[in-house]
Each structure stands twice: as C-alpha cells, then as structure tokens.
Amino acid sequence: MNYTVDERGYYGQFGGAYIPEMLYPNVEELRNNYLRIIQQDDFKKEFDDLLKNYVGRPTPLYHAKRMSEKYGAKIYLKREDLCHTGAHKVNNTIGQILLAKRLGKQKIIAETGAGQHGVATATVCALMGMECIVYMGKVDMERQRPNVERMRILGAKVVPALSGSMTLKDATNEAMRHWINNPTDTHYIIGSVVGPHPYPDMVARFQSVISDEMKKQLQEEIGNPFPDYVFACVGGGSNAAGAFYHFLQDEHVTLVGVEAAGKGINSGESAATTVLGKVGVLHGSRMLLMQTEDGQVVEPHSISAGLDYPGIGPMHAHLCEVGRVKFVSATDDEAMNAGVELSRFEGIIPAIESAHAIAALSQFEFDKDDVVVINLSGRGDKDLETYIRWGKY
Ligand SMILES: *Cc1c(COP(=O)(O)O)cnc(C)c1O
C-alpha cells in the first residue's frame, strides 16, 4: 500500500491542484522545485541547524508515569509544546521560508484563522528579515487580539479580510488574490497539510521530523523504534501527518487521528469531518469537507481554534478511506477535562487542540505493556482565556 503522494499530486482520489489558471505558474514553480531543493545538502544543513538551535529540537519524548498508571499503558508525550512559539507549526514555516529564499522570493504572505500560523510565519520572517503580510478575517482579528499584536510586534503587517463571514476562508481568498497579483517576488506559506499539490506533501515532509525523532527516542528508551499506538489531533492535519509519517508503512503501529466533535457530532456544531464530511474541493485540493447538499461549506465548530476547520487534508482523507488511520473524536467538554487532567497528573497544561488527543485515550483498551505516544502539538498558554471561561478546574 502506498500512502504518500503520487506524481500527479494525489493520495488515492484526494489531492490534486484545483486552482485558478492565474495561480498555475506559482504552483508549478513550487512543484518543479520543492523536492530538488529540500533534498540539497545545504538546505538540510540550514534546516537542521535552525530546528536544533532556534526551535529547540529534538523535543523530548517524555514518559508520563502518572498518566500511564491511570490508563494502564506506557504513555509517552512527544513534547511539541516545547518548540519555540509553543507548537509544531514553526517546523513547517522554517522549512518553507528556507525554500522561498532559494526560489529567490523577497516577500512572504500567509493566511491565519486563530493566528497561530500567522505568528509562526511572522516569527520566521523576522528571523530571515523578510517582509511579511498576514491575511486574517476581521472577525478573527477581534477574537484573537493577542496573536494579532504578537504578529505586529514581530514586524508583520496584518491585513483584515472584510468579505463573506470575515473568517479563515475569506482570509485564504485574499491571500490567493495577493499571490496571483505578485507571482514573482512572493511565496505563500500555507500552514497545514492542505492546499494544492505540492503543499500537503511539502508540509508533511517538514513536519515528519516529529516521527523521525520519535523512532530514535523510542529506540533509545525501550530498545524498539516502534510504538503500538500514535495519537494526534487533526485540524488540517499537519501535526498528525508529522507524527504518523515514518510509521505509515509499519502496519503494526496503530495510528489514531482525533477530530474535534465540538458540542457533539450530531449537534450541528462540530468539526468531525471524517464523519460529517463528503468529498469536495476546498483551498485547491480534493478532500473531505463539511458541506451542504449544494456544496456550500458548513461553518465548523470547536472550542479549540486550531481544530475549527471544515475539512481534512487529502493525505488524511485517503488514510481514513483506506483504513490506515483510525479516526475518532472528542467533544469540547471531553477535551477541556483532558486538558485539566494532564495539568493535574503531569504538570503540563496542553493546548486545547492537543487535549483532544489526550481525551481519546479513554476510548481504547490497552494492554499494560502497550507503548502509546501522544503528539502534544502545543502548549496551553494561548488558551488561558478559554480555560478560564470554561471554569471547571
Ligand atoms: C494549529 C494547531 C493544530 C491543528 O493543526 P494541524 O495542521 O491539524 O496540526 C493543532 N495543535 C496546535 C497546538 C495548533 O496550534
């Protein structure tokens, strides 16, 4: 079974590059160059050096002993929450900005919903001294004020998207429009394993450092590079893609993707795309998408901003369809409880996105020798307001 992208940019029936003709040259330039560039020695050297000395990699693989006792398995946390900027997203933005430099680009654009990808992009633009424009829905700018200010402190220009619902999809449209008008000097940094080919594959490769490190760390810790389970939350799917990447061919490793059920799968306020979604095209690729009968995108809901996305990227849509990844979901309340539980048991306050992965543990029956790795995609600092509003701790 092949789980990676084919030459045409597809994972099974998902993927491709459904883009306006005006964007074709930009995407084609990337497609023709990304593999060659990221495989060059000097690229790898600079990428590895920044991951080590700027991001703080390798991130620890921590044996969570009290959680292990509670769930009756050997539970390890892959500590992406300890990355510079507080989450895994920076692994990808570093990779893409190094690629952009080698393509001779001087400017970076990005879109952001909750602001996390915008901050990760503004961070690497400051690092490289490149101009940065981040498109963000006006409504999201009001909801995510601290991240807007973070981006501004870092020197980025945050441009409000004023069309439609003034949220993520409108920001994406604005970014696309900007890219069409500035094809030669600008690179568009997409923040998850979504978008037209080659973005999903490119982002998965940059994030795959997560499972590469897991294997080495498990080998050292338990004398075997393979865990029995890997759990990761899935918004667009980038942290999960990184955590699963080097285990895809090892069928004895059970891979679990955890979606946000929001207020419940049948509540009308959910983001559980693998249950509620149908095949559709969004952001330039064929994926699983929550949509109405006439194909209009349904607004998703999750208490965690990072999982509040109406689709899942093509790689995960395929992995779900062929059954290689088991998809489950956790509700807002289950995730909040799991976030508090991890705080109390291990002294680690997780991002609410990551708390969804923790919440899924109780849905499984483990053997006590099972090795379970949870990708802790981010830290909870950004979510303090949400924890406070929820209040049950
Ligand atoms: C953005 C984000 C996610 C969701 O994005 P993926 O592409 O699915 O990984 C998950 N966790 C954290 C901490 C995030 O910031």
Short mmCIF file of C-alpha atoms and ligand atoms in Angstrom, two decimals:
data_model
loop_
_atom_site.label_atom_id
_atom_site.label_comp_id
_atom_site.label_asym_id
_atom_site.label_seq_id
_atom_site.Cartn_x
_atom_site.Cartn_y
_atom_site.Cartn_z
CA MET A 1 0.00 0.00 0.00
CA ASN A 2 1.30 3.42 -0.88
CA TYR A 3 0.28 6.17 1.50
CA THR A 4 2.34 9.02 0.10
CA VAL A 5 1.57 11.34 -2.76
CA ASP A 6 1.76 10.14 -6.37
CA GLU A 7 3.36 12.02 -9.28
CA ARG A 8 0.12 13.77 -10.13
CA GLY A 9 -0.27 15.08 -6.60
CA TYR A 10 -2.92 12.61 -5.44
CA TYR A 11 -3.41 10.39 -2.42
CA GLY A 12 -5.89 7.89 -3.86
CA GLN A 13 -8.83 10.02 -5.01
CA PHE A 14 -7.79 13.01 -2.87
CA GLY A 15 -5.40 15.90 -3.51
CA GLY A 16 -4.54 17.47 -6.86
CA ALA A 17 -4.29 21.17 -7.62
CA TYR A 18 -7.69 22.77 -8.25
CA ILE A 19 -6.55 26.33 -8.78
CA PRO A 20 -7.46 29.29 -10.97
CA GLU A 21 -5.39 29.47 -14.12
CA MET A 22 -3.74 32.68 -12.87
CA LEU A 23 -2.14 30.75 -9.99
CA TYR A 24 -0.82 27.98 -12.19
CA PRO A 25 2.70 29.45 -12.73
CA ASN A 26 3.28 29.94 -8.98
CA VAL A 27 2.18 26.46 -8.02
CA GLU A 28 4.03 24.95 -10.98
CA GLU A 29 7.27 26.68 -9.92
CA LEU A 30 6.93 25.13 -6.47
CA ARG A 31 6.04 21.71 -7.82
CA ASN A 32 9.03 21.68 -10.14
CA ASN A 33 11.50 22.70 -7.46
CA TYR A 34 10.47 21.67 -3.95
CA LEU A 35 11.87 18.13 -3.89
CA ARG A 36 15.15 19.11 -5.52
CA ILE A 37 15.66 21.99 -3.08
CA ILE A 38 14.69 20.27 0.15
CA GLN A 39 16.96 17.34 -0.67
CA GLN A 40 20.04 19.54 -1.18
CA ASP A 41 22.75 19.20 1.47
CA ASP A 42 22.96 22.92 2.20
CA PHE A 43 19.17 23.10 2.64
CA LYS A 44 19.17 20.17 5.04
CA LYS A 45 22.08 21.64 6.95
CA GLU A 46 20.40 25.02 7.43
CA PHE A 47 17.02 23.44 8.25
CA ASP A 48 18.52 21.05 10.82
CA ASP A 49 20.61 23.80 12.37
CA LEU A 50 17.58 26.08 12.84
CA LEU A 51 15.44 23.23 14.18
CA LYS A 52 18.15 22.50 16.72
CA ASN A 53 19.29 25.94 17.79
CA TYR A 54 16.24 28.11 17.13
CA VAL A 55 13.24 25.80 17.64
CA GLY A 56 14.90 23.69 20.34
CA ARG A 57 14.74 20.26 18.69
CA PRO A 58 14.78 17.41 19.28
CA THR A 59 11.76 17.91 21.52
CA PRO A 60 11.70 15.46 24.45
CA LEU A 61 9.79 12.19 24.41
CA TYR A 62 8.53 12.18 27.98
CA HIS A 63 7.33 9.06 29.80
CA ALA A 64 4.18 10.28 31.57
CA LYS A 65 4.16 7.91 34.54
CA ARG A 66 1.04 9.02 36.34
CA MET A 67 -0.98 9.08 33.10
CA SER A 68 0.46 5.62 32.30
CA GLU A 69 -0.81 4.31 35.60
CA LYS A 70 -4.24 5.77 35.04
CA TYR A 71 -4.69 4.37 31.50
CA GLY A 72 -2.88 1.06 32.02
CA ALA A 73 -0.28 1.51 29.26
CA LYS A 74 3.16 3.06 28.76
CA ILE A 75 2.24 6.59 27.76
CA TYR A 76 4.78 8.91 26.20
CA LEU A 77 4.27 12.55 25.26
CA LYS A 78 6.10 13.97 22.26
CA ARG A 79 6.67 17.48 23.55
CA GLU A 80 5.98 19.73 20.54
CA ASP A 81 4.61 22.16 23.12
CA LEU A 82 8.23 22.94 23.94
CA CYS A 83 9.02 24.22 20.44
CA HIS A 84 9.82 27.92 20.14
CA THR A 85 6.46 29.76 19.74
CA GLY A 86 4.69 26.94 21.59
CA ALA A 87 3.61 24.47 18.92
CA HIS A 88 4.68 22.33 15.98
CA LYS A 89 3.70 24.92 13.35
CA VAL A 90 7.14 26.52 13.31
CA ASN A 91 8.74 23.33 11.89
CA ASN A 92 6.83 23.99 8.68
CA THR A 93 7.28 27.76 8.49
CA ILE A 94 11.04 27.39 8.84
CA GLY A 95 11.13 24.82 6.04
CA GLN A 96 9.02 26.97 3.74
CA ILE A 97 10.92 30.21 4.31
CA LEU A 98 14.22 28.47 3.53
CA LEU A 99 12.63 27.17 0.34
CA ALA A 100 11.29 30.63 -0.52
CA LYS A 101 14.76 32.15 -0.14
CA ARG A 102 16.22 29.58 -2.51
CA LEU A 103 13.49 30.36 -5.04
CA GLY A 104 14.62 33.99 -4.89
CA LYS A 105 11.47 35.31 -3.17
CA GLN A 106 11.63 38.50 -1.10
CA LYS A 107 8.15 38.58 0.39
CA ILE A 108 6.00 36.18 2.35
CA ILE A 109 2.24 36.06 2.60
CA ALA A 110 0.10 33.81 4.78
CA GLU A 111 -3.46 33.45 5.95
CA THR A 112 -4.44 32.65 9.50
CA GLY A 113 -7.61 31.79 11.39
CA ALA A 114 -6.79 31.67 15.08
CA GLY A 115 -3.50 33.44 14.47
CA GLN A 116 -1.17 30.58 15.40
CA HIS A 117 0.06 30.03 11.85
CA GLY A 118 0.31 33.81 11.41
CA VAL A 119 2.56 34.05 14.45
CA ALA A 120 4.73 31.14 13.28
CA THR A 121 5.06 32.83 9.87
CA ALA A 122 5.77 36.31 11.31
CA THR A 123 8.42 34.69 13.52
CA VAL A 124 10.42 33.17 10.68
CA CYS A 125 10.05 36.32 8.56
CA ALA A 126 11.64 38.32 11.38
CA LEU A 127 14.34 35.66 11.62
CA MET A 128 15.12 35.95 7.92
CA GLY A 129 14.49 39.70 7.56
CA MET A 130 11.73 39.17 5.02
CA GLU A 131 8.61 41.26 4.50
CA CYS A 132 5.51 39.55 5.89
CA ILE A 133 1.83 40.12 5.18
CA VAL A 134 -0.74 38.02 7.04
CA TYR A 135 -4.38 37.99 5.94
CA MET A 136 -6.86 37.43 8.73
CA GLY A 137 -10.65 37.69 8.85
CA LYS A 138 -11.79 40.84 10.60
CA VAL A 139 -13.94 38.76 12.99
CA ASP A 140 -10.95 36.55 13.81
CA MET A 141 -8.79 39.62 14.44
CA GLU A 142 -11.24 40.75 17.08
CA ARG A 143 -11.44 37.27 18.65
CA GLN A 144 -7.69 36.67 18.64
CA ARG A 145 -6.30 40.04 19.61
CA PRO A 146 -3.13 38.79 21.44
CA ASN A 147 -1.98 36.91 18.32
CA VAL A 148 -2.61 39.97 16.15
CA GLU A 149 -0.40 42.02 18.45
CA ARG A 150 2.25 39.27 18.51
CA MET A 151 2.43 39.38 14.71
CA ARG A 152 2.71 43.18 14.78
CA ILE A 153 5.48 43.11 17.39
CA LEU A 154 7.31 40.69 15.11
CA GLY A 155 7.02 43.22 12.29
CA ALA A 156 4.30 41.62 10.18
CA LYS A 157 1.50 43.54 8.53
CA VAL A 158 -1.87 42.05 9.44
CA VAL A 159 -4.50 42.77 6.79
CA PRO A 160 -8.18 42.27 7.68
CA ALA A 161 -10.30 40.23 5.26
CA LEU A 162 -13.60 42.06 5.01
CA SER A 163 -15.57 39.78 2.67
CA GLY A 164 -18.00 36.93 3.45
CA SER A 165 -18.06 35.75 7.06
CA MET A 166 -14.74 37.58 7.63
CA THR A 167 -13.05 34.39 8.88
CA LEU A 168 -10.44 31.91 7.67
CA LYS A 169 -11.83 31.06 4.23
CA ASP A 170 -12.11 34.76 3.38
CA ALA A 171 -8.54 35.35 4.53
CA THR A 172 -7.47 32.46 2.29
CA ASN A 173 -9.22 34.05 -0.68
CA GLU A 174 -7.43 37.35 -0.03
CA ALA A 175 -4.06 35.62 0.22
CA MET A 176 -4.68 33.77 -3.06
CA ARG A 177 -5.62 37.04 -4.74
CA HIS A 178 -2.44 38.68 -3.47
CA TRP A 179 -0.37 35.79 -4.76
CA ILE A 180 -1.95 35.96 -8.21
CA ASN A 181 -1.03 39.65 -8.39
CA ASN A 182 2.54 39.18 -7.10
CA PRO A 183 3.72 35.91 -8.60
CA THR A 184 7.43 36.54 -9.00
CA ASP A 185 8.62 38.00 -5.70
CA THR A 186 6.21 36.39 -3.21
CA HIS A 187 5.91 32.97 -1.56
CA TYR A 188 2.66 31.89 0.09
CA ILE A 189 3.27 29.89 3.29
CA ILE A 190 0.34 27.53 3.90
CA GLY A 191 0.12 26.28 7.49
CA SER A 192 -1.21 22.73 7.29
CA VAL A 193 -1.29 19.69 5.01
CA VAL A 194 -3.91 21.38 2.83
CA GLY A 195 -3.86 23.45 -0.35
CA PRO A 196 -2.95 22.49 -3.91
CA HIS A 197 -0.20 19.94 -4.58
CA PRO A 198 2.68 20.15 -3.63
CA TYR A 199 1.73 21.86 -0.35
CA PRO A 200 0.32 18.82 1.51
CA ASP A 201 3.37 16.72 0.68
CA MET A 202 5.80 19.57 1.37
CA VAL A 203 4.27 20.37 4.76
CA ALA A 204 4.12 16.67 5.71
CA ARG A 205 7.82 16.33 4.89
CA PHE A 206 8.76 19.34 7.03
CA GLN A 207 6.68 18.05 9.94
CA SER A 208 7.96 14.47 9.55
CA VAL A 209 10.88 15.42 11.80
CA ILE A 210 8.42 14.62 14.63
CA SER A 211 8.13 10.89 13.86
CA ASP A 212 11.77 10.70 12.83
CA GLU A 213 12.74 11.83 16.32
CA MET A 214 10.11 9.58 17.96
CA LYS A 215 11.67 6.50 16.37
CA LYS A 216 15.17 7.38 17.53
CA GLN A 217 13.97 8.28 21.01
CA LEU A 218 11.93 5.08 21.39
CA GLN A 219 14.89 3.02 20.19
CA GLU A 220 17.00 4.61 22.91
CA GLU A 221 14.33 4.44 25.61
CA ILE A 222 12.81 0.99 25.06
CA GLY A 223 15.13 -0.65 22.51
CA ASN A 224 12.48 -0.65 19.76
CA PRO A 225 11.67 2.20 17.38
CA PHE A 226 8.02 1.18 17.03
CA PRO A 227 5.25 2.14 19.44
CA ASP A 228 1.95 0.25 19.49
CA TYR A 229 -0.08 3.44 19.09
CA VAL A 230 0.45 7.05 17.97
CA PHE A 231 -2.29 9.57 18.80
CA ALA A 232 -2.54 13.07 17.30
CA CYS A 233 -5.27 15.67 17.00
CA VAL A 234 -6.37 16.61 13.48
CA GLY A 235 -7.38 20.07 12.32
CA GLY A 236 -5.99 20.40 8.81
CA GLY A 237 -3.72 17.52 9.78
CA SER A 238 -0.11 18.74 9.90
CA ASN A 239 0.94 17.65 13.39
CA ALA A 240 -0.72 14.28 12.79
CA ALA A 241 0.99 13.95 9.40
CA GLY A 242 4.33 14.61 11.07
CA ALA A 243 3.66 12.18 13.92
CA PHE A 244 2.46 9.38 11.58
CA TYR A 245 4.82 9.91 8.63
CA HIS A 246 7.62 7.44 9.42
CA PHE A 247 5.18 4.80 10.70
CA LEU A 248 2.83 4.70 7.71
CA GLN A 249 4.39 1.57 6.22
CA ASP A 250 4.56 -0.20 9.60
CA GLU A 251 1.06 -1.59 9.79
CA HIS A 252 1.59 -2.98 13.30
CA VAL A 253 1.67 0.62 14.59
CA THR A 254 -1.92 1.76 15.19
CA LEU A 255 -2.32 5.39 14.14
CA VAL A 256 -5.15 7.37 15.69
CA GLY A 257 -6.35 10.77 14.45
CA VAL A 258 -8.56 12.68 16.86
CA GLU A 259 -11.02 15.20 15.46
CA ALA A 260 -13.00 17.82 17.31
CA ALA A 261 -16.60 16.72 17.83
CA GLY A 262 -17.40 20.18 19.17
CA LYS A 263 -20.69 20.11 21.06
CA GLY A 264 -21.34 16.59 19.73
CA ILE A 265 -21.22 15.03 16.29
CA ASN A 266 -24.95 15.44 15.69
CA SER A 267 -25.29 18.81 17.40
CA GLY A 268 -24.84 20.89 14.27
CA GLU A 269 -21.78 22.43 15.97
CA SER A 270 -18.93 20.08 15.20
CA ALA A 271 -15.72 19.72 13.23
CA ALA A 272 -15.69 15.91 12.92
CA THR A 273 -15.04 15.91 9.19
CA THR A 274 -14.42 12.19 8.69
CA VAL A 275 -17.95 11.51 9.99
CA LEU A 276 -19.80 14.55 8.66
CA GLY A 277 -17.82 15.41 5.54
CA LYS A 278 -18.18 14.43 1.91
CA VAL A 279 -15.73 14.59 -0.96
CA GLY A 280 -15.30 18.17 -2.09
CA VAL A 281 -12.80 20.79 -3.18
CA LEU A 282 -11.53 23.49 -0.84
CA HIS A 283 -8.34 25.56 -0.82
CA GLY A 284 -7.16 23.96 -4.04
CA SER A 285 -7.46 20.27 -3.32
CA ARG A 286 -9.95 17.42 -3.28
CA MET A 287 -10.53 16.48 0.33
CA LEU A 288 -13.20 15.55 2.84
CA LEU A 289 -15.28 18.58 3.55
CA MET A 290 -18.28 19.53 5.67
CA GLN A 291 -20.76 20.95 3.18
CA THR A 292 -24.43 21.46 2.46
CA GLU A 293 -26.27 19.48 -0.23
CA ASP A 294 -25.35 22.15 -2.78
CA GLY A 295 -21.70 22.09 -1.79
CA GLN A 296 -21.55 25.23 0.36
CA VAL A 297 -19.00 24.96 3.15
CA VAL A 298 -20.59 24.40 6.56
CA GLU A 299 -19.07 26.52 9.34
CA PRO A 300 -17.32 24.14 11.71
CA HIS A 301 -17.26 24.45 15.47
CA SER A 302 -14.65 23.50 18.03
CA ILE A 303 -13.69 25.06 21.33
CA SER A 304 -10.11 24.90 20.05
CA ALA A 305 -9.43 27.42 17.33
CA GLY A 306 -6.82 25.19 15.67
CA LEU A 307 -9.29 22.34 15.04
CA ASP A 308 -12.04 24.64 13.82
CA TYR A 309 -11.52 23.79 10.13
CA PRO A 310 -14.25 22.45 7.81
CA GLY A 311 -12.12 19.81 6.09
CA ILE A 312 -9.22 17.43 6.46
CA GLY A 313 -6.32 17.46 4.07
CA PRO A 314 -6.02 14.93 1.22
CA MET A 315 -3.44 12.70 2.88
CA HIS A 316 -5.66 12.10 5.91
CA ALA A 317 -8.80 11.79 3.80
CA HIS A 318 -7.04 8.95 1.97
CA LEU A 319 -5.62 7.36 5.13
CA CYS A 320 -9.14 7.40 6.55
CA GLU A 321 -10.70 5.92 3.41
CA VAL A 322 -8.24 3.02 3.21
CA GLY A 323 -8.41 2.44 6.96
CA ARG A 324 -4.72 3.01 7.73
CA VAL A 325 -5.53 5.69 10.32
CA LYS A 326 -8.34 5.18 12.79
CA PHE A 327 -10.29 8.41 13.23
CA VAL A 328 -12.12 9.12 16.45
CA SER A 329 -13.36 12.34 18.01
CA ALA A 330 -13.60 14.15 21.32
CA THR A 331 -16.13 16.81 22.33
CA ASP A 332 -15.33 20.26 23.69
CA ASP A 333 -16.09 19.12 27.25
CA GLU A 334 -14.07 15.91 26.93
CA ALA A 335 -11.09 17.89 25.65
CA MET A 336 -11.33 20.50 28.40
CA ASN A 337 -11.49 17.77 31.05
CA ALA A 338 -8.49 16.03 29.49
CA GLY A 339 -6.56 19.32 29.46
CA VAL A 340 -7.14 19.75 33.18
CA GLU A 341 -6.36 16.09 33.80
CA LEU A 342 -2.97 16.35 32.09
CA SER A 343 -2.25 19.53 34.05
CA ARG A 344 -3.02 17.78 37.34
CA PHE A 345 -1.33 14.47 36.55
CA GLU A 346 1.84 15.68 34.87
CA GLY A 347 2.16 19.42 35.46
CA ILE A 348 1.71 20.16 31.74
CA ILE A 349 -1.08 22.49 30.60
CA PRO A 350 -1.71 21.48 26.97
CA ALA A 351 -3.13 23.45 24.07
CA ILE A 352 -6.82 22.58 23.81
CA GLU A 353 -6.14 21.09 20.36
CA SER A 354 -3.67 18.64 21.90
CA ALA A 355 -6.07 17.93 24.78
CA HIS A 356 -8.36 16.27 22.21
CA ALA A 357 -5.69 13.62 21.63
CA ILE A 358 -5.48 13.00 25.38
CA ALA A 359 -9.27 12.79 25.61
CA ALA A 360 -9.35 9.92 23.12
CA LEU A 361 -7.28 7.63 25.39
CA SER A 362 -10.34 6.59 27.38
CA GLN A 363 -11.93 5.21 24.19
CA PHE A 364 -9.27 2.46 23.95
CA GLU A 365 -8.50 -0.71 25.89
CA PHE A 366 -4.74 -1.00 26.24
CA ASP A 367 -2.53 -3.85 27.41
CA LYS A 368 -0.24 -2.72 30.18
CA ASP A 369 2.87 -3.18 28.01
CA ASP A 370 1.47 -1.19 25.10
CA VAL A 371 3.63 1.77 24.15
CA VAL A 372 1.41 4.75 23.36
CA VAL A 373 2.83 8.00 22.01
CA ILE A 374 0.70 11.13 22.11
CA ASN A 375 1.80 14.03 19.99
CA LEU A 376 1.39 17.00 22.30
CA SER A 377 1.13 19.54 19.50
CA GLY A 378 1.16 22.72 21.60
CA ARG A 379 1.14 24.37 24.98
CA GLY A 380 -1.85 25.88 26.74
CA ASP A 381 -0.64 29.44 27.34
CA LYS A 382 -2.58 30.74 24.34
CA ASP A 383 -5.74 29.06 25.66
CA LEU A 384 -5.78 30.51 29.14
CA GLU A 385 -8.87 32.61 28.41
CA THR A 386 -10.74 29.51 27.20
CA TYR A 387 -9.75 27.52 30.29
CA ILE A 388 -10.92 30.42 32.49
CA ARG A 389 -14.25 30.80 30.67
CA TRP A 390 -14.85 27.04 30.91
CA GLY A 391 -14.07 27.30 34.60
CA LYS A 392 -14.33 23.66 35.75
CA TYR A 393 -10.98 23.10 37.43
C1 LIG B 1 -2.86 24.72 14.53
C2 LIG B 1 -2.77 23.72 15.61
C3 LIG B 1 -3.29 22.42 15.46
C4 LIG B 1 -4.08 21.98 14.25
O1 LIG B 1 -3.40 22.00 13.04
P1 LIG B 1 -2.87 20.67 12.32
O2 LIG B 1 -2.43 21.14 10.98
O3 LIG B 1 -4.01 19.69 12.26
O4 LIG B 1 -1.77 20.14 13.15
C5 LIG B 1 -3.12 21.51 16.49
N1 LIG B 1 -2.48 21.86 17.63
C6 LIG B 1 -1.98 23.10 17.82
C7 LIG B 1 -1.30 23.41 19.11
C8 LIG B 1 -2.11 24.06 16.81
O5 LIG B 1 -1.62 25.29 17.02
#
